[in-house]
Coordinates of N, CA and C in Angstrom, one line a residue:
M1107 N 4.3 47.0 -16.9 CA 3.5 46.1 -15.6 C 3.5 46.3 -14.6
L1108 N 4.9 47.7 -13.8 CA 3.9 48.2 -12.4 C 3.1 49.4 -12.9
L1109 N 2.6 49.8 -13.9 CA 1.9 50.4 -13.9 C 0.2 49.9 -13.8
L1110 N 0.5 48.5 -14.6 CA -1.0 47.7 -14.8 C -1.1 47.4 -13.2
H1111 N -0.5 47.1 -12.2 CA -0.6 46.6 -10.9 C -1.1 47.4 -9.8
Q1112 N -0.5 48.7 -10.4 CA -1.1 50.0 -9.5 C -2.3 50.5 -10.3
I1113 N -2.7 50.3 -11.2 CA -4.4 50.8 -11.9 C -4.9 49.6 -11.1
S1114 N -5.3 48.4 -11.0 CA -5.3 47.3 -10.3 C -5.9 47.4 -9.1
I1115 N -4.8 48.2 -8.5 CA -4.9 48.5 -6.7 C -6.0 49.9 -7.1
L1116 N -5.5 50.5 -7.7 CA -6.8 52.0 -7.5 C -8.2 51.6 -7.6
F1117 N -8.4 50.5 -8.6 CA -10.1 50.4 -8.9 C -10.4 49.2 -7.3
F1118 N -9.4 47.9 -7.2 CA -10.3 47.6 -5.7 C -10.3 48.4 -4.8
Y1119 N -9.3 49.1 -4.2 CA -9.1 50.2 -3.8 C -10.6 51.5 -3.5
S1120 N -11.2 51.8 -4.9 CA -12.0 52.5 -5.0 C -13.6 51.7 -4.6
S1121 N -13.7 50.7 -4.7 CA -14.6 49.9 -4.4 C -15.6 50.0 -3.1
P1122 N -16.3 50.2 -3.2 CA -16.9 51.1 -1.5 C -17.6 49.4 -1.1
S1123 N -17.4 48.2 -1.3 CA -17.7 46.7 -0.6 C -16.4 46.0 -0.5
S1124 N -16.7 46.3 0.7 CA -15.2 45.1 1.4 C -14.2 45.5 1.3
Q1125 N -13.5 46.0 1.7 CA -12.5 46.6 1.3 C -11.5 45.7 1.6
C1126 N -11.6 45.0 2.7 CA -10.5 43.9 3.5 C -10.4 42.8 2.1
T1127 N -11.7 42.5 1.8 CA -12.0 41.1 0.7 C -10.8 42.2 -0.4
S1128 N -11.1 42.8 -0.9 CA -10.5 43.6 -2.3 C -9.0 43.6 -1.6
Y1129 N -8.1 44.3 -0.9 CA -7.2 44.0 -0.6 C -6.7 42.7 -0.9
L1130 N -7.1 41.3 -0.3 CA -6.7 40.4 -0.4 C -7.3 39.9 -1.5
E1131 N -7.9 40.0 -2.4 CA -8.2 39.4 -3.5 C -7.0 40.9 -5.1
V1132 N -6.3 41.9 -4.3 CA -5.5 42.5 -4.8 C -4.2 41.8 -4.8
R1133 N -4.2 41.3 -3.6 CA -2.9 40.2 -3.0 C -2.7 38.9 -4.2
F1134 N -3.8 38.7 -3.9 CA -4.1 37.4 -5.5 C -3.5 37.4 -7.1
M1135 N -4.1 39.0 -6.9 CA -4.1 39.5 -8.2 C -2.7 39.6 -8.9
L1136 N -1.8 40.5 -8.2 CA -0.1 40.7 -8.1 C 0.6 39.5 -8.3
I1137 N 0.2 38.2 -7.5 CA 0.5 37.0 -7.4 C 0.3 36.6 -9.0
D1138 N -0.8 36.2 -9.2 CA -1.2 35.5 -10.7 C -0.8 36.3 -11.7
F1139 N -0.1 37.5 -11.5 CA -0.3 38.4 -13.3 C 1.3 38.1 -12.9
D1140 N 2.3 37.9 -11.8 CA 3.1 37.5 -12.2 C 3.4 36.2 -12.8
L1141 N 2.9 35.4 -12.6 CA 3.1 34.2 -12.6 C 2.3 33.9 -13.8
Y1142 N 0.9 33.5 -14.0 CA 0.5 33.5 -15.6 C 0.6 34.7 -16.8
G1143 N 0.3 35.4 -16.0 CA 0.3 37.2 -16.9 C -0.8 37.4 -17.3
V1144 N -0.8 38.2 -18.6 CA -2.3 39.1 -18.8 C -3.7 38.2 -18.8
K1145 N -3.4 36.9 -19.4 CA -4.6 35.8 -19.4 C -5.1 36.2 -17.8
S1146 N -4.1 35.9 -16.6 CA -5.0 35.9 -15.5 C -5.3 37.0 -15.0
L1147 N -4.5 38.1 -15.5 CA -5.5 39.6 -15.1 C -6.8 39.9 -15.9
Q1148 N -7.1 38.7 -17.3 CA -8.5 38.9 -17.6 C -9.7 38.2 -16.6
A1149 N -9.0 37.1 -16.1 CA -9.7 36.6 -15.0 C -9.8 37.6 -13.9
C1150 N -9.1 38.1 -13.6 CA -9.2 38.7 -12.7 C -10.5 40.0 -12.6
V1151 N -10.5 40.3 -14.2 CA -11.4 41.7 -14.2 C -12.8 41.0 -14.2
S1152 N -12.8 40.1 -14.5 CA -13.8 39.1 -14.8 C -14.4 39.2 -13.1
R1153 N -13.6 38.4 -12.5 CA -13.8 38.9 -10.7 C -14.5 39.9 -10.2
I1154 N -13.7 41.1 -10.5 CA -14.0 42.4 -9.9 C -15.5 42.7 -10.1
R1155 N -15.9 42.3 -11.5 CA -17.3 42.5 -12.1 C -18.2 41.3 -11.1
Y1156 N -17.9 40.6 -10.3 CA -18.5 39.8 -10.2 C -18.5 40.1 -8.6
I1157 N -17.8 40.4 -7.4 CA -17.6 41.2 -6.6 C -18.3 42.3 -6.3
H1158 N -19.0 43.3 -7.5 CA -19.5 44.6 -7.5 C -20.8 43.7 -8.0

């Protein structure tokens, strides 16, 4: 799971638009991943596409 967290952080960090917003999204994603699990991760991935 730690590896998945790191990958998601890198993905957000590499996005050129709104680093601050991306950082907040990463925070929420980590929390959601711990609370809900993989289902939340998929939802966050769709949000990443929406941001782009």
